[in-house]
Coordinates of C-alpha atoms in Angstrom, one line a residue:
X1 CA -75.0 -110.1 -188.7
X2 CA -77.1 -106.8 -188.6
X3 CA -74.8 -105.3 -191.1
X4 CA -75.5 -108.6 -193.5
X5 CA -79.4 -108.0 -193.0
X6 CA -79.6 -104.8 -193.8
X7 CA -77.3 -105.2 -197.0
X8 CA -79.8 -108.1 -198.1
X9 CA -82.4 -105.6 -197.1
X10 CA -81.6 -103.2 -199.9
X11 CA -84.0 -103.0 -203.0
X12 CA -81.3 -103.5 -205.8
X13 CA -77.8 -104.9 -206.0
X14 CA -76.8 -100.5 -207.4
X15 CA -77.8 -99.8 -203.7
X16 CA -75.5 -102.5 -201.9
X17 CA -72.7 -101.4 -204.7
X18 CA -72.9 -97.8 -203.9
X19 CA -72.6 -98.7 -200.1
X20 CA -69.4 -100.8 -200.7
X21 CA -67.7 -98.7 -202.8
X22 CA -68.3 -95.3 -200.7
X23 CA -67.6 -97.1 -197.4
X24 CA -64.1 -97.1 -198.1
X25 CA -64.1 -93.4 -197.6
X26 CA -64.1 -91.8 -194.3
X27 CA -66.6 -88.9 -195.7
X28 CA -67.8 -88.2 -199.0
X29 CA -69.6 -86.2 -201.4
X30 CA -71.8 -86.2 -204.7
X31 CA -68.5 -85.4 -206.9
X32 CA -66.8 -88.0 -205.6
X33 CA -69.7 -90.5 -205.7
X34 CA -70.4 -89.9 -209.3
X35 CA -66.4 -90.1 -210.0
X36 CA -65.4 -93.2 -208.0
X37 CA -68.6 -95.5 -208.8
X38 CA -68.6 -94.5 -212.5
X39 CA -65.0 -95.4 -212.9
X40 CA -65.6 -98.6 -211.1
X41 CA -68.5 -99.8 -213.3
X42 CA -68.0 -98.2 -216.0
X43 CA -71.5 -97.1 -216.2
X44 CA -72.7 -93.0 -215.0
X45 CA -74.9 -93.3 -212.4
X46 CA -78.2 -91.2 -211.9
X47 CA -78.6 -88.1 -209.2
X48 CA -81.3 -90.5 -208.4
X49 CA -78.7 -93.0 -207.2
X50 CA -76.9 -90.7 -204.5
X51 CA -80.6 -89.1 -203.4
X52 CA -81.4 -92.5 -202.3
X53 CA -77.9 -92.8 -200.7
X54 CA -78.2 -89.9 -198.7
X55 CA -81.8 -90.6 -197.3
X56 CA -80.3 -94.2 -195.5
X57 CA -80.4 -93.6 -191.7
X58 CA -77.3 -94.9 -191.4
X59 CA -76.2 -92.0 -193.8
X60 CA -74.6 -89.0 -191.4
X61 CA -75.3 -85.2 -193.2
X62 CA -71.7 -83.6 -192.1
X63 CA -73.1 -80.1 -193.1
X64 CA -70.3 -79.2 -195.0
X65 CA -71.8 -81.0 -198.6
X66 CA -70.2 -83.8 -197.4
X67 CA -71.6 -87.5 -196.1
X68 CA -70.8 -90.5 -194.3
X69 CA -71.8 -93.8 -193.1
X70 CA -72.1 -94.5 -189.9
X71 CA -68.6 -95.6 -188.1
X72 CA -70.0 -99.3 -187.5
X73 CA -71.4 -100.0 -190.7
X74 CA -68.2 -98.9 -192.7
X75 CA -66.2 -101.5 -190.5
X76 CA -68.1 -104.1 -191.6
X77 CA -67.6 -102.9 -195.0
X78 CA -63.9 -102.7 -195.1
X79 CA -63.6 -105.9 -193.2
X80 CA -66.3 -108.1 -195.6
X81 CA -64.7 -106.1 -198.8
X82 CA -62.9 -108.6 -201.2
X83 CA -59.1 -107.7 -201.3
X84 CA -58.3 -106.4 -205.0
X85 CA -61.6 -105.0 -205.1
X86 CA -60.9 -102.5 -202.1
X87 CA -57.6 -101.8 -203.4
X88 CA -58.7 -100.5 -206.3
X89 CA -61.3 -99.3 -204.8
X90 CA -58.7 -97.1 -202.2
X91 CA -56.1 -96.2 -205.4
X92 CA -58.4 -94.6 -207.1
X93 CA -59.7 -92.7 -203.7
X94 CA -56.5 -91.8 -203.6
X95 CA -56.2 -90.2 -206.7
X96 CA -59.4 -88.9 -206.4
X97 CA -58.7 -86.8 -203.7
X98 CA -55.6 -85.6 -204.7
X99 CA -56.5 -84.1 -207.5
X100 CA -59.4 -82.4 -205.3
X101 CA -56.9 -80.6 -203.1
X102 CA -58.1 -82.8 -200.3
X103 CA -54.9 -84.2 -198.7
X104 CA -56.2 -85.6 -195.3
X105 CA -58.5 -87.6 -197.2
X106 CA -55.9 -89.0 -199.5
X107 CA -53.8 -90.0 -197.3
X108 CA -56.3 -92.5 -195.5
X109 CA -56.1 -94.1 -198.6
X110 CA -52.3 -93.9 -199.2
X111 CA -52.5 -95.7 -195.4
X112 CA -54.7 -98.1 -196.9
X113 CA -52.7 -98.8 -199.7
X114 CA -48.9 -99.0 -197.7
X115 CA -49.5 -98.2 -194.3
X116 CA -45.2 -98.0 -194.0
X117 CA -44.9 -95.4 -196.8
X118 CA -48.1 -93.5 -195.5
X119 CA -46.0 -92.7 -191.8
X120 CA -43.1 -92.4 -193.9
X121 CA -44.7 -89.2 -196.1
X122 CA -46.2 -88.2 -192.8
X123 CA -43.7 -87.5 -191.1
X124 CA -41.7 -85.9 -193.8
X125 CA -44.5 -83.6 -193.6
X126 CA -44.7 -82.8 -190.1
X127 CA -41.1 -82.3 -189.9
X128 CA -41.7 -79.7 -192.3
X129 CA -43.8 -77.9 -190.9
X130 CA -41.8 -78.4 -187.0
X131 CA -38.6 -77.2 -188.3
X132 CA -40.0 -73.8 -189.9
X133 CA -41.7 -73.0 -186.6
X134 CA -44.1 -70.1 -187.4
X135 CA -47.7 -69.7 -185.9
X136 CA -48.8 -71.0 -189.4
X137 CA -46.5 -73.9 -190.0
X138 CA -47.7 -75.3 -186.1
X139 CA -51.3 -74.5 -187.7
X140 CA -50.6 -76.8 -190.7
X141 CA -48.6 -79.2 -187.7
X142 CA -51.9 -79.4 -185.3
X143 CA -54.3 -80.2 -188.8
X144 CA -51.3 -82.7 -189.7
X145 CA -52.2 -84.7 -186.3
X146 CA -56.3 -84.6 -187.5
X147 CA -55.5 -86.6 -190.6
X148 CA -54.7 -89.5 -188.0
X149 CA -58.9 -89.1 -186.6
X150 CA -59.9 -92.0 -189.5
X151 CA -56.9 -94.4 -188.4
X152 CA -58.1 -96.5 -185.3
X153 CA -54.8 -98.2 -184.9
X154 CA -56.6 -101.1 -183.5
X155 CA -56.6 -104.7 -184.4
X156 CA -57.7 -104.1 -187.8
X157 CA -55.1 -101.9 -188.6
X158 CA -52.6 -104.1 -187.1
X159 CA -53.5 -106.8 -188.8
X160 CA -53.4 -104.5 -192.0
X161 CA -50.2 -103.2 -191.1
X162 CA -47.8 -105.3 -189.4
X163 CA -47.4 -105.0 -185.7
X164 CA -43.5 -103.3 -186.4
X165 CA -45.4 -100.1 -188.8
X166 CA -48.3 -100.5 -186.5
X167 CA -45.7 -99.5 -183.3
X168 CA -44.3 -97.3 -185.4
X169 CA -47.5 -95.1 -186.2
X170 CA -48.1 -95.1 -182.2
X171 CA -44.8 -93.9 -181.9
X172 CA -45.0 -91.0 -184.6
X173 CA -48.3 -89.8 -183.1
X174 CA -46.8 -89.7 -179.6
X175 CA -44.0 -88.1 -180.3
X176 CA -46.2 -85.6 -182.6
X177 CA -48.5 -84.9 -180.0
X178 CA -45.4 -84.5 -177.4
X179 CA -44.0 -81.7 -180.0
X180 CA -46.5 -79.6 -181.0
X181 CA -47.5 -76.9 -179.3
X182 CA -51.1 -76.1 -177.6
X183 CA -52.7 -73.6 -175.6
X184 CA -53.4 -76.5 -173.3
X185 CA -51.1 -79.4 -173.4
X186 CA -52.6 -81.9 -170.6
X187 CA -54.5 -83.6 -172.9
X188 CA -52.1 -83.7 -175.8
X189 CA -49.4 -85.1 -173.3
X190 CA -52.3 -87.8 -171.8
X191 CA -53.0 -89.3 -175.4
X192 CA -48.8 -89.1 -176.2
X193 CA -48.3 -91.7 -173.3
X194 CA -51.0 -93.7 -174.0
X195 CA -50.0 -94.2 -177.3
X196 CA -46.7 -94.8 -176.1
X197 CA -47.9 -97.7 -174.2
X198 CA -49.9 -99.3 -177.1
X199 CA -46.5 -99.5 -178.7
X200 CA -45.0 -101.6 -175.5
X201 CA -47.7 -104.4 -176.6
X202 CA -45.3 -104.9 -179.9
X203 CA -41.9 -103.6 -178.7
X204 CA -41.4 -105.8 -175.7
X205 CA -38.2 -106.3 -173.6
X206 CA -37.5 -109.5 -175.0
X207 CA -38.5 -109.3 -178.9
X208 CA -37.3 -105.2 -179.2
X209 CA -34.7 -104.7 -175.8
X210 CA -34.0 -101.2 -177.7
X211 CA -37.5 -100.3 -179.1
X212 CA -38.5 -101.3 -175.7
X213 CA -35.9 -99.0 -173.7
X214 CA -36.5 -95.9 -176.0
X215 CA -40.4 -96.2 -176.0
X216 CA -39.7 -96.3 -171.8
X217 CA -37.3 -93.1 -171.7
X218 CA -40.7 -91.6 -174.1
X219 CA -42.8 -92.1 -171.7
X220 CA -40.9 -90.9 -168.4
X221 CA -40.1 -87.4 -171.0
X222 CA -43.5 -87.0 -170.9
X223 CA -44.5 -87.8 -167.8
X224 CA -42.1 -85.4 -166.9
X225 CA -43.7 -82.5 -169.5
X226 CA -47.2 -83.4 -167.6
X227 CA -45.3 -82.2 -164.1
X228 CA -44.6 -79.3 -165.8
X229 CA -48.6 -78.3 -166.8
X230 CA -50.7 -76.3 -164.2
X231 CA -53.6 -78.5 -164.1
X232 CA -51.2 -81.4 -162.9
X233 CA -52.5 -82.2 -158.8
X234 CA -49.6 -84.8 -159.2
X235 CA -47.2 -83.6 -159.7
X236 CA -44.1 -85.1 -157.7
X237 CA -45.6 -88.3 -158.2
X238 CA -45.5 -88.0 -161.8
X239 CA -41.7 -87.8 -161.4
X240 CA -41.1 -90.0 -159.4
X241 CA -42.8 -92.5 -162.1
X242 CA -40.8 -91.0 -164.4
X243 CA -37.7 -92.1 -162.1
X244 CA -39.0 -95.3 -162.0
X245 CA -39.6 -95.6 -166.1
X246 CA -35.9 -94.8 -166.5
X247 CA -34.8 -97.2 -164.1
X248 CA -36.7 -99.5 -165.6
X249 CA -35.2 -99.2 -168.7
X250 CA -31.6 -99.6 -167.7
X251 CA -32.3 -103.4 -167.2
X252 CA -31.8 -103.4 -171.0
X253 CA -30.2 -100.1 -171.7
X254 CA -26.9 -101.3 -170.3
X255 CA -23.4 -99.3 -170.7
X256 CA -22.4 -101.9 -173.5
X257 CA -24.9 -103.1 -175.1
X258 CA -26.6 -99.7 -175.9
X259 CA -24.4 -97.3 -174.5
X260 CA -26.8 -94.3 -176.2
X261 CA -29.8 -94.8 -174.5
X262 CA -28.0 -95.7 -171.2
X263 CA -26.5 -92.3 -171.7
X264 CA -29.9 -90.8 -172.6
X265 CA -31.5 -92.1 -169.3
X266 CA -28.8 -90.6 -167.2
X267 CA -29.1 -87.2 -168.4
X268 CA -33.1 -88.0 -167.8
X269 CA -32.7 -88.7 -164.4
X270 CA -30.4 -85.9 -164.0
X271 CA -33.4 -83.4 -165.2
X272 CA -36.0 -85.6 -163.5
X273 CA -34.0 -85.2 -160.2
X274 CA -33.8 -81.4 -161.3
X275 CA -37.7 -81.4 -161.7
X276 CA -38.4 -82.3 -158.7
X277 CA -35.6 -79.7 -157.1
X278 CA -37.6 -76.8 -158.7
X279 CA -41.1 -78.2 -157.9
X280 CA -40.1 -77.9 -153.6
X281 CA -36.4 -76.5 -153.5
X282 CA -37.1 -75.6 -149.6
X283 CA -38.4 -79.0 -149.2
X284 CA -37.9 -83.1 -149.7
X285 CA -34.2 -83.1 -149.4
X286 CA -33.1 -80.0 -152.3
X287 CA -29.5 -81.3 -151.0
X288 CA -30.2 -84.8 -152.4
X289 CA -31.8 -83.6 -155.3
X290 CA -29.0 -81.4 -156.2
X291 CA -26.5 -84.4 -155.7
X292 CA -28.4 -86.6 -157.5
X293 CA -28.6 -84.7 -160.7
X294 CA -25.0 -83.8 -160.6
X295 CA -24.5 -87.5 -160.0
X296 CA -26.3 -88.3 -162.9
X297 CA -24.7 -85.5 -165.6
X298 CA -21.4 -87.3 -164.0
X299 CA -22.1 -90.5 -165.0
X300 CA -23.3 -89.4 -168.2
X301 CA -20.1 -87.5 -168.7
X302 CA -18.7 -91.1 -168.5
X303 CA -19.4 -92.0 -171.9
X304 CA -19.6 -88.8 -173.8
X305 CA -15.7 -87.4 -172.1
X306 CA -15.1 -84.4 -173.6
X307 CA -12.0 -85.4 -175.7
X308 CA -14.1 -88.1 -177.9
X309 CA -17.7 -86.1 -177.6
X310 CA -17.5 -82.7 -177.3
X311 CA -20.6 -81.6 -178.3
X312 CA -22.6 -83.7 -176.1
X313 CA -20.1 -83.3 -173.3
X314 CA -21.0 -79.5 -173.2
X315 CA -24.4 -80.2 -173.8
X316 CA -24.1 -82.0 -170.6
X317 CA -22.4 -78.4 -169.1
X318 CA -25.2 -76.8 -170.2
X319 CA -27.8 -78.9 -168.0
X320 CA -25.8 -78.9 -165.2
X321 CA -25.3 -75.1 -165.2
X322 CA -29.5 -75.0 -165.4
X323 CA -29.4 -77.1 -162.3
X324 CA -27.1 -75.4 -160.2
X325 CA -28.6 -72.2 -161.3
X326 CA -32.3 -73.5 -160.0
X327 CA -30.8 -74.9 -156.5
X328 CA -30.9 -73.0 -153.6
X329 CA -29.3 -76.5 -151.4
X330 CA -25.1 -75.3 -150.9
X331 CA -25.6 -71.8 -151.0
X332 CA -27.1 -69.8 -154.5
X333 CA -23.8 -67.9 -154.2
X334 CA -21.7 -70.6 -155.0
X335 CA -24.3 -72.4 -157.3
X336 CA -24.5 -69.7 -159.6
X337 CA -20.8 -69.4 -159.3
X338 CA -21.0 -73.1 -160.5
X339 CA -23.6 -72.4 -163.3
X340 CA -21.5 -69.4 -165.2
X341 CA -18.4 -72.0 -164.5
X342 CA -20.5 -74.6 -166.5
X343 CA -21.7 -72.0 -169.2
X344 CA -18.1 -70.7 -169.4
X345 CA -17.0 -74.6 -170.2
X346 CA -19.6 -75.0 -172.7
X347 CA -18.8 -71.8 -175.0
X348 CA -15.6 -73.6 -175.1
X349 CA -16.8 -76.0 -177.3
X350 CA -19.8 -74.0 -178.8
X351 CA -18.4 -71.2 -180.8
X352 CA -20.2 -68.6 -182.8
X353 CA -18.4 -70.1 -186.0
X354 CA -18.9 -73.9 -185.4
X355 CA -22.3 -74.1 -183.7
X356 CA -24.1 -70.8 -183.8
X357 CA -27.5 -71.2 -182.6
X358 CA -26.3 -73.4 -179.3
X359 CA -23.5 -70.6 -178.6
X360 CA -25.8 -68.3 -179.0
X361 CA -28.6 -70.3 -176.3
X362 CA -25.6 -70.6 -174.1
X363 CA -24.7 -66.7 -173.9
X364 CA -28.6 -66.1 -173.4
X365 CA -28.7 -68.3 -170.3
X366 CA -25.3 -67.1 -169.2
X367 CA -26.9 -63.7 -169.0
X368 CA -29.6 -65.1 -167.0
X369 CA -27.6 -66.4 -164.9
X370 CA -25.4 -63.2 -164.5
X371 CA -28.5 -60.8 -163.9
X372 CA -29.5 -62.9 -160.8
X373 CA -25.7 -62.6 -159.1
X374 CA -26.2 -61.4 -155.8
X375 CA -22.5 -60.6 -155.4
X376 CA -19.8 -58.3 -156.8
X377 CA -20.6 -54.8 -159.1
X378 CA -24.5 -54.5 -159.6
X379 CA -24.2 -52.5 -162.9
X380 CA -21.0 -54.3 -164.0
X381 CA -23.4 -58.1 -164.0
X382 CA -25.9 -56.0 -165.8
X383 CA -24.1 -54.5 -168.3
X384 CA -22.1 -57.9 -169.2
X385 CA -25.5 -59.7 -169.5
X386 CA -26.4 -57.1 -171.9
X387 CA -23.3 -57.9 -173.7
X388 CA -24.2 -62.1 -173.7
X389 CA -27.8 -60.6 -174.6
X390 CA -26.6 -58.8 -177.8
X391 CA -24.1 -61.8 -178.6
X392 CA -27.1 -63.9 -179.5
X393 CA -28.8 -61.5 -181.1
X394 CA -26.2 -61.9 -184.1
X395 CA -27.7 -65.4 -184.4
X396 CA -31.4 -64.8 -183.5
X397 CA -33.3 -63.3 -186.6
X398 CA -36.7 -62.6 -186.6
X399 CA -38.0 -64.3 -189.4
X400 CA -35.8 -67.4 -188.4
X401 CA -36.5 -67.8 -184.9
X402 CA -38.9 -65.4 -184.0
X403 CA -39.8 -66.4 -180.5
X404 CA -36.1 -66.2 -179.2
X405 CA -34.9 -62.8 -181.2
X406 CA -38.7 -61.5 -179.7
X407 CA -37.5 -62.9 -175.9
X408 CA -33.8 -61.6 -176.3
X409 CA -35.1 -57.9 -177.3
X410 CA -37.2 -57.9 -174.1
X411 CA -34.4 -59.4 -172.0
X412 CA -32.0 -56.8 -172.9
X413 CA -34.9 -54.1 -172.3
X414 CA -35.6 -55.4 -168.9
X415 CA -31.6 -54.9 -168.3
X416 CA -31.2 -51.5 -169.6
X417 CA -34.2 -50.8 -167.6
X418 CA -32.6 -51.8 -163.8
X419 CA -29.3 -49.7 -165.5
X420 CA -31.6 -46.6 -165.7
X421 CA -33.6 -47.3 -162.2
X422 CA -30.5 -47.7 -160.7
X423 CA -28.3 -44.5 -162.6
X424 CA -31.0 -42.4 -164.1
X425 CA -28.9 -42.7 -166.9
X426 CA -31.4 -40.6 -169.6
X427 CA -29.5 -43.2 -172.7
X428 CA -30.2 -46.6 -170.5
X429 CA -34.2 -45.4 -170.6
X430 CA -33.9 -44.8 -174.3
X431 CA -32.2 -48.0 -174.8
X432 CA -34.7 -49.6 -172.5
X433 CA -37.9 -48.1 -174.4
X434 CA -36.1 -48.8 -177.8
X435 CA -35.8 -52.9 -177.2
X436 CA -39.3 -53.5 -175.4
X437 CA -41.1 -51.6 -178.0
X438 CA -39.4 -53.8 -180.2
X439 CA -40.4 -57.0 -178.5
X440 CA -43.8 -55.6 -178.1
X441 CA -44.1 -55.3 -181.5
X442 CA -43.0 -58.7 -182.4
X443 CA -45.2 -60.3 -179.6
X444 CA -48.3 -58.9 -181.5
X445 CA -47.1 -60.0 -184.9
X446 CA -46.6 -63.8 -183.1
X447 CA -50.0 -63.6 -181.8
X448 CA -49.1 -63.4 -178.0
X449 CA -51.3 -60.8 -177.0
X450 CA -50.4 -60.9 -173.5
X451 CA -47.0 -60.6 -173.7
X452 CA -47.3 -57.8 -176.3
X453 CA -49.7 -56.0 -173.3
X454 CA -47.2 -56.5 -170.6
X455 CA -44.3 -55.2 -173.1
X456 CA -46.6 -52.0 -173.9
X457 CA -47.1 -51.2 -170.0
X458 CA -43.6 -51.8 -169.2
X459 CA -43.0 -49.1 -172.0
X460 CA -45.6 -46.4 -170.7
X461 CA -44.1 -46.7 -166.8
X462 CA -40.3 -46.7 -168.4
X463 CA -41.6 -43.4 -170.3
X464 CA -43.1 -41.5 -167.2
X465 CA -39.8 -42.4 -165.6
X466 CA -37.7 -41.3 -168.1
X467 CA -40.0 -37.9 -167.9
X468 CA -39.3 -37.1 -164.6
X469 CA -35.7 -38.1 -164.9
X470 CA -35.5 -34.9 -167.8

């Protein structure tokens, strides 16, 4: 009622125009005022017309040559607008902006206009921008995720959308928000679940069983990645939530009737189970722990055997191997015994031919794995992690995967390293020097200053070693 007071308040009927036509915009400026209202009326509006506009209280300067009406006011707007009118109104927006260069803002529209093919394009976008994996592409990724600040996803919008696309955009900004990275990920991870949850008000256990299960196993994946932050004081019982999510979902996620996500929630119990191993491995029952994430990679194994599924069968290898490899409960001599066993099974299946990149993640944790051996010929563990080190290095590429070829350098320096503490070997320091300087390098050119500071002293104390060694 305020909103239709201070309409009927307004001087002219150009006034009340201006206002409905520009608050179907999230922001705008004079260009686009001039542009949007002239092609609507088919008349050229006067500067005088957007000085006025811009003197309104309920007007916001944004600083940056750019305006817009107060949140409140534009809600009543779009909700009293007549339907063909702010259709039009959005298209041309939309096209409008896009010729501007100004791609947040036309999207709003676009979601204005088809909500469904708006997430659609969205996403293809993201993806983009995921899968190149560069500082710069998660830049573009992170101001991907600010185009969504205009989009309530509240009643309006589902209502405008339909509550399936509605679900759908909750779901594409929580897994978004899951995937990309940030310096701190608490509160990326906090708004993740919650839209996760909005989701569950549309993709219910009765209407959406599968919609439903998935949007559970979500939620206990990051409820698990929460665990994992330092600011988390709650750690354990964040898993054990996580636990109970998943066990929730098998009421519906049954063997038969969606043998997928049933499989999916045992290998999430087997790393939630794992989770909480690592969190107190001296503590809470680490024997338990142990056997129930072996149970659970077990069962798992049930439906993808290694005959019919051999891909996700040693996937499965692969976890397991991490979980023995992070258990201290049965003796770490015969866990890591049971890790390299579980690598070994996996590189079966994962050759350098037919799957490069996961052979090549499977010799690098293979190598972990052999440089913490407490058992057998000290050099000999060292030198044949080198050897799973440089393995993956024929896969890594800088430009490609930038982060892993950068780690795998500094790995294999940290090995040659121990070789030339332990042997004074003068070529080991070299080789030493010769990969962390590399990895140094790279660190700064990633923007990980830290790491690139800990490579460089690691460098200068490997030097005055190799010094007095000559």
């Amino acid at each position: 009622k305020l909103c239709d007071l201070l309409l009927k308040s307004l001087d002219d009927r150009e006034a009340v125009r201006w206002l409905r036509e520009l608050g179907l915009t999230p922001r705008c400026d004079e260009i686009a005022a001039q542009a949007i209202i002239s092609e609507a009326s088919g008349n050229n509006p006067q500067l005088s017309h957007w000085n006025r506009f811009t003197q309104y209280s309920f007007v916001e300067d944004q600083g940056d040559g750019f305006w817009r009406i107060e949140p409140s006011l534009r809600q009543h707007l779009n909700e009293s607008a007549r339907r063909d009118d702010a259709l039009a109104a959005h298209l041309n927006f939309f096209h409008h902006w896009t010729e501007r260069g100004q791609p947040a803002l036309a999207w709003f529209h676009q979601w204005a206009l088809n909500a469904r093919e708006a997430i659609e394009g969205w996403i293809r976008s993201f993806d983009a921008e995921w899968e190149a994996n560069t500082p710069e592409n998660m830049v573009r990724a992170r101001d991907l995720l600010g185009w969504w600040g205009e989009i309530g996803l509240d009643e309006s919008d589902l209502e405008h959308s339909g509550p399936k696309t509605w679900a759908k955009a909750h779901i594409t900004l929580a897994l978004a928000l899951h995937d990309t990275p940030f310096r701190v990920r608490a509160t990326a991870l906090a708004l993740s679940m919650a839209h996760y949850e909005a989701a569950l008000a549309v993709f219910t256990s009765d209407e959406f069983p599968r919609e439903w299960a998935e949007t559970q196993i979500h939620i206990g994946t990051v409820q698990r990645a929460l665990a994992r932050e330092d600011v988390c004081t709650e750690k354990q019982a964040l898993l054990r939530a996580a636990i109970e999510r998943y066990q929730t979902a098998l009421r519906v996620a049954t063997p038969t009737a969606a043998p997928r996500e049933w499989g999916e929630i045992q290998m999430q119990l087997a790393g939630a189970h794992r989770d909480l191993l690592e969190l107190d491995p001296s503590g809470g029952g680490p024997h338990d722990q142990l056997g129930r994430s072996i149970h659970f990679y077990e069962e798992a194994m049930r439906l993808w055997a290694r005959a019919r599924h051999p891909r996700e069968w040693a996937r499965i290898q692969v976890e397991m191997a991490a979980t023995y490899a992070a258990s201290p409960a049965g003796g770490r001599v015969r866990n890591l015994e049971r890790a390299l066993e579980c690598y070994r099974n996996a590189l079966e299946i994962f050759t350098e031919a037919d799957a490069p990149r996961d052979w090549a993640d499977v010799n690098v944790k293979m190598a972990g794995a052999l440089m913490e051996l407490p058992f057998g010929d000290r050099a000999e563990n060292v030198r044949n992690a080198i050897a799973h080190y440089l393995s993956a290095l024929r896969v890594y590429d800088e430009a490609t995967t930038p982060f892993l070829w950068t780690q795998a350098n500094l790995d294999i320096g940290l090995a040659w390293g121990e070789l030339a503490y332990a042997s004074d070997d003068l070529s080991a320091y070299r080789n030493a020097i010769n990969y962390i300087t590399t990895a140094g390098q790279s660190f700064g050119r990633l923007g990980r200053a830290d790491e690139a500071a800990r490579a460089e002293s690691i460098v200068q104390d490997i030097n005055q070693s190799l010094q007095r060694a000559t």
